[in-house]
Coordinates of C-alpha atoms in Angstrom, one line a residue:
Chain L
X473 CA 267.2 -93.5 68.0
X474 CA 266.4 -93.8 64.1
X475 CA 270.0 -94.5 61.5
X476 CA 271.5 -91.4 60.1
X477 CA 269.8 -90.7 56.9
X478 CA 270.1 -88.6 53.7
X479 CA 266.9 -87.3 53.0
X480 CA 267.9 -86.6 49.4
X481 CA 269.1 -90.0 48.4
X482 CA 268.1 -89.9 44.3
X483 CA 267.2 -93.5 43.6
X484 CA 269.3 -93.1 39.7
X485 CA 272.6 -93.9 40.6
X486 CA 273.5 -91.6 37.5
X487 CA 272.5 -88.5 40.0
X488 CA 274.0 -90.0 42.5
X489 CA 276.3 -87.0 42.7
X490 CA 273.7 -84.7 44.2
X491 CA 273.2 -86.6 47.0
X492 CA 276.3 -84.7 48.4
X493 CA 274.4 -81.2 47.6
X494 CA 273.2 -81.6 51.0
X495 CA 276.7 -81.8 53.4
X496 CA 276.8 -78.6 51.2
X497 CA 273.8 -76.7 53.0
X498 CA 275.1 -73.8 54.9
X499 CA 273.9 -74.2 58.6
X500 CA 270.3 -73.2 58.7
X501 CA 269.6 -70.8 61.8
X502 CA 266.8 -70.7 63.9
X503 CA 264.0 -68.4 62.8
X504 CA 264.4 -68.0 59.2
X505 CA 263.7 -68.8 56.1
X506 CA 264.3 -72.1 55.9
X507 CA 263.6 -74.0 53.1
X508 CA 261.5 -77.1 52.9
X509 CA 264.5 -78.8 53.6
X510 CA 264.9 -80.0 49.5
X511 CA 268.5 -80.0 47.9
X512 CA 269.4 -76.9 46.8
X513 CA 270.4 -77.7 43.4
X514 CA 267.7 -77.2 41.0
X515 CA 266.6 -80.2 39.7
X516 CA 266.6 -80.7 35.8
X517 CA 263.9 -79.8 34.2
X518 CA 262.8 -81.9 31.3
X519 CA 260.7 -79.5 29.0
X520 CA 258.7 -82.4 27.7
X521 CA 256.8 -83.1 30.4
X522 CA 256.7 -80.3 32.4
X523 CA 253.4 -79.1 34.4
X524 CA 254.2 -75.6 34.0
X525 CA 250.9 -73.3 33.9
X526 CA 250.1 -70.5 31.1
X527 CA 251.9 -68.2 33.6
X528 CA 255.3 -70.0 32.6
X529 CA 255.4 -69.4 36.4
X530 CA 255.8 -72.8 39.0
X531 CA 252.9 -73.8 39.7
X532 CA 252.6 -75.5 43.8
X533 CA 251.0 -78.9 43.8
X534 CA 248.0 -78.3 45.9
X535 CA 246.9 -76.4 42.5
X536 CA 246.8 -79.2 40.7
X537 CA 243.4 -79.7 41.6
X538 CA 241.6 -76.7 44.2
X539 CA 240.1 -77.0 46.5
X540 CA 238.2 -75.1 49.3
X541 CA 237.3 -76.6 52.7
X542 CA 235.3 -75.1 55.8
X543 CA 234.6 -75.6 59.4
X544 CA 232.9 -73.5 61.7
X545 CA 231.6 -74.4 65.5
X546 CA 228.2 -73.5 66.6
X547 CA 226.0 -74.3 69.9
X548 CA 226.6 -77.9 70.3
X549 CA 227.0 -78.3 66.7
X550 CA 229.2 -77.9 64.2
X551 CA 229.2 -77.3 59.9
X552 CA 231.9 -78.7 57.7
X553 CA 231.6 -77.4 53.7
X554 CA 233.4 -78.0 50.4
X555 CA 233.2 -76.8 47.2
X556 CA 232.5 -79.7 44.3
X557 CA 235.1 -78.5 41.6
X558 CA 237.8 -81.4 40.2
X559 CA 239.8 -80.1 38.1
X560 CA 243.3 -80.9 36.2
X561 CA 245.1 -76.7 36.1
X562 CA 242.9 -74.7 34.9
X563 CA 240.5 -77.4 32.7
X564 CA 237.1 -78.6 35.0
X565 CA 236.6 -82.0 34.6
X566 CA 233.9 -83.1 37.4
X567 CA 231.7 -80.7 39.0
X568 CA 230.7 -83.3 41.9
X569 CA 233.8 -84.4 43.5
X570 CA 233.7 -85.8 47.1
X571 CA 235.9 -83.9 49.4
X572 CA 234.3 -84.3 53.3
X573 CA 234.0 -87.8 54.1
X574 CA 232.1 -89.3 57.1
X575 CA 234.5 -91.2 59.5
X576 CA 231.4 -92.2 61.6
X577 CA 228.2 -90.5 62.7
X578 CA 229.5 -88.3 64.3
X579 CA 233.2 -87.3 62.5
X580 CA 233.5 -85.7 59.5
X581 CA 237.0 -85.7 57.5
X582 CA 237.8 -83.0 54.6
X583 CA 240.9 -83.7 52.9
X584 CA 241.8 -80.6 50.1
X585 CA 245.1 -80.7 47.6
X586 CA 246.1 -83.4 45.7
X587 CA 242.8 -85.2 45.1
X588 CA 245.1 -88.5 44.3
X589 CA 246.6 -87.9 47.8
X590 CA 243.5 -86.9 49.6
X591 CA 241.3 -90.2 48.3
X592 CA 244.8 -92.4 49.5
X593 CA 245.2 -90.9 52.7
X594 CA 240.9 -90.9 53.5
X595 CA 241.2 -95.1 52.5
X596 CA 244.3 -95.2 54.7
X597 CA 242.5 -93.2 57.6
X598 CA 239.1 -95.8 57.2
X599 CA 241.4 -98.6 57.7
X600 CA 242.5 -97.6 60.5
X601 CA 239.2 -96.7 62.1
X602 CA 238.2 -99.5 61.0
X603 CA 240.6 -101.5 63.3
X604 CA 240.2 -99.3 65.6
X605 CA 236.7 -100.3 65.8
X606 CA 237.2 -103.9 65.8
X607 CA 239.7 -103.6 68.4
X608 CA 237.8 -100.9 70.9
X609 CA 234.5 -101.6 70.1
X610 CA 233.6 -98.2 69.9
X611 CA 234.0 -95.0 67.1
X612 CA 237.2 -93.2 67.6
X613 CA 236.5 -89.4 69.3
X614 CA 237.6 -86.5 66.8
X615 CA 240.5 -85.3 69.5
X616 CA 241.8 -88.9 69.0
X617 CA 241.5 -89.1 65.0
X618 CA 242.9 -85.9 65.2
X619 CA 246.2 -87.4 66.8
X620 CA 246.1 -90.4 63.9
X621 CA 245.8 -88.2 60.8
X622 CA 249.1 -85.6 62.6
X623 CA 250.8 -89.0 63.0
X624 CA 249.9 -90.3 59.2
X625 CA 251.1 -87.5 58.0
X626 CA 254.5 -86.6 59.9
X627 CA 255.8 -90.1 58.9
X628 CA 255.9 -89.1 55.6
X629 CA 257.9 -86.0 56.5
X630 CA 260.3 -85.9 54.2
X631 CA 257.5 -87.2 51.1
X632 CA 254.1 -85.6 52.1
X633 CA 250.9 -86.0 51.2
X634 CA 250.1 -83.1 49.5
X635 CA 247.2 -82.7 51.5
X636 CA 245.8 -80.5 54.2
X637 CA 242.5 -81.9 56.7
X638 CA 239.8 -80.5 57.9
X639 CA 239.0 -82.6 61.2
X640 CA 235.0 -82.0 62.4
X641 CA 233.8 -83.7 64.9
X642 CA 231.2 -84.1 68.4
X643 CA 233.4 -85.4 70.9
X644 CA 232.1 -86.0 75.0
X645 CA 228.9 -84.9 75.6
X646 CA 228.9 -83.4 72.2
X647 CA 231.1 -80.7 72.5
X648 CA 232.2 -80.3 68.6
X649 CA 235.6 -80.1 67.8
X650 CA 237.2 -79.1 64.9
X651 CA 240.8 -79.2 63.8
X652 CA 243.3 -78.7 60.6
X653 CA 246.9 -79.8 59.7
X654 CA 249.5 -77.8 57.5
X655 CA 250.2 -81.0 55.0
X656 CA 252.9 -82.5 57.2
X657 CA 250.6 -83.0 60.2
X658 CA 250.8 -79.5 62.5
X659 CA 247.2 -79.6 64.4
X660 CA 245.5 -76.2 65.1
X661 CA 242.8 -76.7 67.2
X662 CA 240.7 -73.5 67.0
X663 CA 237.7 -72.9 68.8
X664 CA 235.7 -71.0 66.0
X665 CA 236.9 -71.7 62.3
X666 CA 239.5 -73.6 60.0
X667 CA 240.5 -73.2 56.8
X668 CA 241.8 -75.0 54.1
X669 CA 242.6 -74.9 50.4
X670 CA 243.4 -72.8 47.3
X671 CA 241.1 -70.2 48.3
X672 CA 242.2 -69.9 52.2
X673 CA 243.1 -66.7 51.9
X674 CA 240.3 -65.4 50.6
X675 CA 238.4 -68.0 53.3
X676 CA 240.1 -66.5 56.2
X677 CA 238.9 -63.0 55.7
X678 CA 235.1 -64.2 55.1
X679 CA 235.2 -66.3 58.2
X680 CA 237.0 -63.5 60.3
X681 CA 233.8 -61.4 59.4
X682 CA 231.4 -63.1 59.5
X683 CA 231.7 -65.7 62.1
X684 CA 229.7 -65.2 65.5
X685 CA 230.0 -67.5 68.8
X686 CA 227.0 -70.1 69.5
X687 CA 225.3 -69.8 66.6
X688 CA 222.0 -72.2 66.2
X689 CA 222.3 -74.9 63.2
X690 CA 220.5 -72.8 61.2
X691 CA 222.1 -69.8 61.3
X692 CA 225.3 -71.8 61.4
X693 CA 224.3 -72.9 58.2
X694 CA 223.8 -70.3 56.8
X695 CA 226.9 -68.3 58.2
X696 CA 229.0 -71.0 56.6
X697 CA 227.5 -71.3 52.9
X698 CA 227.9 -67.5 52.6
X699 CA 231.1 -67.8 53.5
X700 CA 232.5 -70.2 51.5
X701 CA 230.5 -69.2 48.6
X702 CA 231.3 -65.6 48.5
X703 CA 235.1 -66.9 48.7
X704 CA 235.3 -69.6 46.0
X705 CA 233.5 -66.6 43.7
X706 CA 237.2 -65.0 44.1
X707 CA 239.4 -67.9 43.8
X708 CA 239.1 -69.9 39.8
X709 CA 240.4 -73.2 40.8
X710 CA 237.5 -73.6 43.2
X711 CA 233.7 -73.6 43.2
X712 CA 231.2 -75.0 40.8
X713 CA 228.3 -75.0 43.7
X714 CA 228.7 -76.1 47.3
X715 CA 228.7 -79.4 49.9
X716 CA 227.8 -78.2 53.1
X717 CA 227.0 -80.8 56.6
X718 CA 225.2 -79.3 59.4
X719 CA 225.8 -82.3 62.3
X720 CA 223.6 -82.1 65.8
X721 CA 223.5 -84.5 68.0
X722 CA 220.3 -85.8 66.7
X723 CA 220.8 -85.8 63.3
X724 CA 223.2 -85.1 59.7
X725 CA 221.6 -82.4 57.7
X726 CA 223.6 -82.7 54.0
X727 CA 223.2 -79.8 51.3
X728 CA 224.0 -79.4 48.2
X729 CA 224.5 -75.8 47.8
X730 CA 223.2 -73.9 44.3
X731 CA 226.5 -71.6 43.3
X732 CA 227.9 -70.0 40.3
X733 CA 229.6 -72.3 37.6
X734 CA 232.3 -70.4 36.7
Chain I
X1333 CA 247.3 -106.7 46.8
X1334 CA 251.2 -105.7 46.7
X1335 CA 253.2 -105.0 49.4
X1336 CA 252.6 -101.6 49.6
X1337 CA 249.1 -101.0 50.1
X1338 CA 249.4 -103.0 53.4
X1339 CA 249.2 -101.0 56.2
X1340 CA 250.4 -102.5 59.4
X1341 CA 251.2 -100.3 62.0
X1342 CA 254.5 -99.2 61.2
X1343 CA 257.8 -99.5 63.1
X1344 CA 257.7 -96.4 63.8
X1345 CA 260.1 -93.5 62.5
X1346 CA 260.2 -91.9 59.0
X1347 CA 259.0 -93.5 56.4
X1348 CA 259.8 -92.4 52.6
X1349 CA 258.1 -94.6 50.8
X1350 CA 256.2 -90.8 48.8
X1351 CA 260.0 -89.1 48.1
X1352 CA 260.3 -90.8 44.4
X1353 CA 257.0 -89.3 43.6
X1354 CA 257.2 -86.3 45.0
X1355 CA 261.0 -86.1 43.4
X1356 CA 259.6 -86.6 40.2
X1357 CA 257.1 -83.7 40.6
X1358 CA 259.6 -81.3 41.4
X1359 CA 261.4 -82.5 38.9
X1360 CA 258.5 -81.3 36.7
X1361 CA 258.7 -77.6 37.8
X1362 CA 256.2 -78.0 41.5
X1363 CA 257.1 -76.2 43.6
X1364 CA 257.2 -78.2 46.9
X1365 CA 255.0 -77.0 49.7
X1366 CA 255.5 -74.8 51.8
X1367 CA 254.4 -75.9 55.5
X1368 CA 253.3 -74.4 58.4
X1369 CA 256.0 -72.2 60.9
X1370 CA 256.1 -70.6 64.0
X1371 CA 257.8 -67.6 63.2
X1372 CA 258.2 -66.8 67.0
X1373 CA 259.8 -65.4 69.6
X1374 CA 260.3 -67.6 72.4
X1375 CA 262.8 -66.9 75.4
X1376 CA 263.7 -68.4 78.7
X1377 CA 265.9 -66.9 81.5
X1378 CA 266.8 -68.7 85.0
X1379 CA 265.1 -66.6 88.4
X1380 CA 266.2 -67.0 91.4
X1381 CA 264.0 -69.8 92.1
X1382 CA 263.6 -71.2 88.7
X1383 CA 263.0 -70.6 85.3
X1384 CA 260.5 -68.8 83.8
X1385 CA 259.5 -69.3 80.1
X1386 CA 258.2 -67.2 77.4
X1387 CA 256.6 -67.7 74.0
X1388 CA 254.4 -65.6 71.7
X1389 CA 251.4 -67.2 70.1
X1390 CA 251.2 -66.6 66.8
X1391 CA 251.7 -69.0 64.2
X1392 CA 252.1 -68.3 60.3
X1393 CA 251.8 -70.2 56.7
X1394 CA 254.1 -68.3 54.3
X1395 CA 252.3 -64.8 54.9
X1396 CA 249.2 -65.5 56.3
X1397 CA 248.7 -66.0 59.9
X1398 CA 246.9 -69.3 60.3
X1399 CA 246.6 -69.2 64.2
X1400 CA 245.9 -66.6 66.2
X1401 CA 246.7 -68.7 69.1
X1402 CA 248.8 -71.3 69.4
X1403 CA 250.6 -72.8 71.9
X1404 CA 254.5 -73.0 71.7
X1405 CA 255.2 -73.8 75.3
X1406 CA 255.1 -77.8 75.3
X1407 CA 255.0 -79.6 78.1
X1408 CA 258.1 -82.2 78.4
X1409 CA 257.8 -83.1 82.2
X1410 CA 256.4 -82.6 85.3
X1411 CA 259.5 -80.0 85.6
X1412 CA 260.3 -79.5 82.6
X1413 CA 258.5 -77.5 79.9
X1414 CA 260.3 -76.9 76.0
X1415 CA 259.5 -73.5 74.1
X1416 CA 259.4 -74.6 70.2
X1417 CA 261.0 -72.2 67.0
X1418 CA 260.4 -73.4 63.3
X1419 CA 258.3 -75.9 61.2
X1420 CA 255.3 -76.2 63.4
X1421 CA 255.1 -79.8 63.0
X1422 CA 259.2 -81.3 63.5
X1423 CA 258.4 -78.9 67.2
X1424 CA 255.6 -80.2 68.5
X1425 CA 256.5 -83.9 67.2
X1426 CA 259.7 -83.9 68.4
X1427 CA 258.8 -82.9 72.0
X1428 CA 256.1 -85.5 72.3
X1429 CA 258.6 -88.0 71.5
X1430 CA 261.2 -86.7 74.1
X1431 CA 258.8 -86.2 76.5
X1432 CA 257.2 -89.7 75.9
X1433 CA 261.0 -91.1 75.7
X1434 CA 261.8 -89.0 79.5
X1435 CA 258.3 -90.7 80.9
X1436 CA 259.3 -94.4 79.9
X1437 CA 262.9 -93.0 81.1
X1438 CA 261.6 -91.7 84.2
X1439 CA 260.0 -95.4 84.9
X1440 CA 263.0 -97.4 84.3
X1441 CA 265.1 -95.0 87.0
X1442 CA 262.0 -94.2 89.0
X1443 CA 263.3 -90.6 89.8
X1444 CA 262.7 -87.1 88.2
X1445 CA 263.6 -86.5 85.1
X1446 CA 267.2 -84.1 84.9
X1447 CA 267.1 -81.6 82.1
X1448 CA 269.9 -82.7 80.9
X1449 CA 268.3 -85.8 79.6
X1450 CA 266.2 -84.0 77.9
X1451 CA 268.8 -82.1 75.7
X1452 CA 270.5 -85.0 75.1
X1453 CA 267.2 -87.1 73.8
X1454 CA 267.2 -83.8 71.9
X1455 CA 269.9 -83.0 70.2
X1456 CA 270.7 -86.8 69.3
X1457 CA 267.4 -87.1 67.9
X1458 CA 268.5 -83.6 65.7
X1459 CA 271.4 -84.1 65.0
X1460 CA 270.9 -87.3 63.5
X1461 CA 268.6 -86.1 61.1
X1462 CA 271.5 -83.0 59.7
X1463 CA 269.0 -80.4 60.5
X1464 CA 266.1 -81.4 58.3
X1465 CA 264.0 -81.9 61.3
X1466 CA 263.5 -78.1 61.3
X1467 CA 263.2 -77.3 65.3
X1468 CA 265.2 -74.9 66.8
X1469 CA 264.4 -75.1 71.1
X1470 CA 264.5 -73.5 74.8
X1471 CA 264.2 -75.8 77.2
X1472 CA 264.4 -75.0 80.9
X1473 CA 263.4 -76.8 84.0
X1474 CA 264.3 -77.0 87.9
X1475 CA 265.9 -81.0 88.6
X1476 CA 267.6 -81.8 92.2
X1477 CA 270.8 -80.3 90.7
X1478 CA 269.3 -76.7 90.3
X1479 CA 267.4 -74.4 87.5
X1480 CA 268.7 -75.1 83.9
X1481 CA 268.0 -73.2 80.6
X1482 CA 269.7 -74.7 77.2
X1483 CA 269.0 -73.6 73.7
X1484 CA 268.9 -76.6 70.9
X1485 CA 269.7 -75.4 67.2
X1486 CA 268.1 -77.5 64.4
X1487 CA 271.8 -79.2 63.7
X1488 CA 271.5 -80.3 67.1
X1489 CA 274.1 -77.7 68.6
X1490 CA 273.2 -76.8 72.0
X1491 CA 274.0 -74.2 74.3
X1492 CA 273.8 -73.2 78.0
X1493 CA 272.8 -70.3 79.1
X1494 CA 271.4 -67.7 82.0
X1495 CA 269.0 -65.9 79.2
X1496 CA 268.0 -67.1 75.9
X1497 CA 266.3 -66.5 72.7
X1498 CA 264.9 -67.9 69.5
X1499 CA 263.1 -67.6 66.7
X1500 CA 263.0 -64.6 64.1
X1501 CA 262.0 -62.7 67.1
X1502 CA 265.3 -63.5 69.3
X1503 CA 266.7 -60.3 67.9
X1504 CA 264.0 -58.1 69.6
X1505 CA 264.1 -60.1 72.9
X1506 CA 267.4 -60.2 73.4
X1507 CA 268.1 -56.5 73.3
X1508 CA 265.7 -56.0 76.1
X1509 CA 267.4 -59.3 77.9
X1510 CA 270.9 -57.6 77.5
X1511 CA 270.0 -54.2 79.0
X1512 CA 267.8 -55.4 81.8
X1513 CA 268.5 -59.0 83.0
X1514 CA 270.3 -59.2 86.1
X1515 CA 271.0 -62.1 88.4
X1516 CA 268.4 -63.3 91.1
X1517 CA 265.4 -61.4 90.0
X1518 CA 262.3 -62.5 92.0
X1519 CA 259.3 -64.1 90.3
X1520 CA 257.6 -60.8 89.7
X1521 CA 260.1 -59.3 87.7
X1522 CA 261.1 -62.3 86.1
X1523 CA 257.5 -62.5 84.7
X1524 CA 257.4 -58.5 83.7
X1525 CA 260.9 -58.6 82.2
X1526 CA 259.7 -61.6 80.1
X1527 CA 256.5 -60.5 79.2
X1528 CA 258.6 -57.3 77.8
X1529 CA 261.0 -59.5 76.3
X1530 CA 258.2 -61.3 74.3
X1531 CA 256.1 -57.9 73.8
X1532 CA 259.3 -56.3 71.7
X1533 CA 259.8 -59.8 69.4
X1534 CA 255.5 -59.1 68.8
X1535 CA 255.5 -55.8 68.4
X1536 CA 258.8 -55.8 65.4
X1537 CA 259.1 -59.1 63.9
X1538 CA 256.1 -59.5 61.4
X1539 CA 256.4 -63.8 62.3
X1540 CA 255.3 -63.5 65.7
X1541 CA 252.3 -61.9 67.0
X1542 CA 249.1 -61.8 69.4
X1543 CA 249.5 -62.8 72.9
X1544 CA 252.3 -63.9 75.5
X1545 CA 252.2 -67.0 77.3
X1546 CA 254.5 -67.6 80.4
X1547 CA 255.6 -70.8 82.3
X1548 CA 257.3 -70.3 85.3
X1549 CA 259.4 -73.4 87.2
X1550 CA 260.0 -73.3 90.5
X1551 CA 261.4 -76.9 92.5
X1552 CA 258.7 -78.9 93.3
X1553 CA 256.4 -76.7 92.0
X1554 CA 254.7 -75.1 88.2
X1555 CA 252.7 -72.7 87.0
X1556 CA 251.7 -71.9 83.2
X1557 CA 250.3 -68.6 82.3
X1558 CA 248.5 -69.5 79.4
X1559 CA 247.7 -65.7 77.7
X1560 CA 249.3 -64.1 80.0
X1561 CA 248.7 -60.7 78.3
X1562 CA 246.6 -59.7 75.5
X1563 CA 247.8 -57.0 73.8
X1564 CA 246.0 -57.7 70.8
X1565 CA 242.8 -57.8 71.8
X1566 CA 240.2 -57.8 68.8
X1567 CA 238.3 -54.0 69.8
X1568 CA 237.9 -53.6 65.9
X1569 CA 235.5 -56.4 65.5
X1570 CA 232.0 -55.6 64.0
X1571 CA 229.6 -54.8 67.1
X1572 CA 226.5 -55.2 64.5
X1573 CA 225.2 -58.9 62.6
X1574 CA 226.7 -59.7 59.7
X1575 CA 223.1 -60.1 57.7
X1576 CA 222.9 -62.2 54.2
X1577 CA 219.7 -60.5 52.4
X1578 CA 220.5 -63.4 50.1
X1579 CA 220.0 -66.0 51.2
X1580 CA 222.0 -69.7 49.8
X1581 CA 220.4 -71.3 47.2
X1582 CA 219.7 -75.4 47.8
X1583 CA 219.6 -77.7 45.8
X1584 CA 219.3 -80.5 47.3
X1585 CA 218.9 -81.7 51.5
X1586 CA 219.9 -84.7 52.5
X1587 CA 218.7 -85.4 56.4
X1588 CA 220.1 -88.5 58.1
X1589 CA 219.1 -89.2 61.8
X1590 CA 221.4 -90.0 64.4
X1591 CA 220.0 -93.0 66.2
X1592 CA 221.6 -93.1 69.6
X1593 CA 223.2 -95.9 70.8
X1594 CA 222.3 -98.2 73.3
X1595 CA 224.6 -99.1 75.4
X1596 CA 223.4 -103.3 76.8
X1597 CA 224.8 -104.0 80.4
X1598 CA 224.4 -107.5 80.6
X1599 CA 222.7 -108.5 84.2
X1600 CA 225.0 -111.8 84.3
X1601 CA 223.1 -114.2 86.1
X1602 CA 224.4 -116.1 89.2
X1603 CA 226.7 -118.9 89.0
X1604 CA 225.7 -122.0 88.9
X1605 CA 227.2 -123.5 92.3

């Protein structure tokens, strides 16, 4: 059932003593705050090469590039929206960065988090989907695709991709499906909206108040755009416009929004 | 193309390719990500006819509630269910994996699964990963030897109990059980007791919340009562609609019509004799 592994095995020999550190971990009790499974001994920080924020506090890897993603369900349609900024910490380097990818006509994938992992993950998923299309001679259903993404992320449980995907699609009988996951593949299937990215806390609040069930495509577009723009306006790391896809069974409407460019 | 980029279907199990890179990042001072947890109150009791499992429905990501109505009672076998606390991805993956193993085992043996089989699969997997797979589980079911209830800790130790609680709300729920549990409860009494214990967790523990899910397993029959109690109904939502005085400005619109995919069914010709 899998061999005994040392998840903290260091590659360098001179740090071999650290690999014994995990045996000294105190028993983790259920329910209480768990560490993220890493060695409790702090890693030596090379001061000359630190990725440091001006504030000096340790930065979360998800805040390196910055992103904001929402997906919402409407009446026989769905909408998925993202911001357009690509930054390296506090410096913006692109204002037209694509975060939402089309997997097939009725399935969209948004990837927030570290941009390099997002692009790598997207390429792997497109590869797997194309193989699936060749074997099955049809497109993948959104539920199946969500399971695929979840497995690929969980495979890297102890050395994860720093990405949070948002999946939106039309399933059987064009029933809208949305889903998000954390970076190790824990699926959250919601019936109304899902959010991801650095602006997620504002996004939760905005969507919670603006969302109504069973919206028509035009109203859904207005709601998701307002929720996105008002949330990213309160987040330094995302913004510079918006990119919204509204998908019904007959068409895909892609719109670029004008937002604050700061 | 280097070997690393060929994405052949993996042989299963974990892959550690990104560990070196992630280690390098954490040495540079980058905090590792926090994972979605199920803060949780999960409970189980044995009553006169079988087992009742209960769980709350809140999933948290740090201090934020990311899912107000998630499912924490996972299916393992037609007669066995398992509640999970801890890192959400780990509980889901471990219960899915053992559920598949139990299915294969049923095919091999031709018999209904036993609860101790599920228990052994789970504890072996968790011990193997020395607690790094952070799943704390309450496993309950009824097989031909009778009703069973077990708790499994992330490091792989197990307990067999008449009533059990796990998760951050376990103390709140255990206080209810210790005062009110007795042997030989009827089904309704059992459901009420479990609901009360979960509600104690929901209202007193910050990591648990929303609704109560219950699963009743008896010999040859199970009842999954999803959202059995909704003590936190959304009554404060705005009744009037949200109107946007200023419409969103659109810079560019692109419309792609979707062609309906036509299925071509080839009418075969009769075979030539």
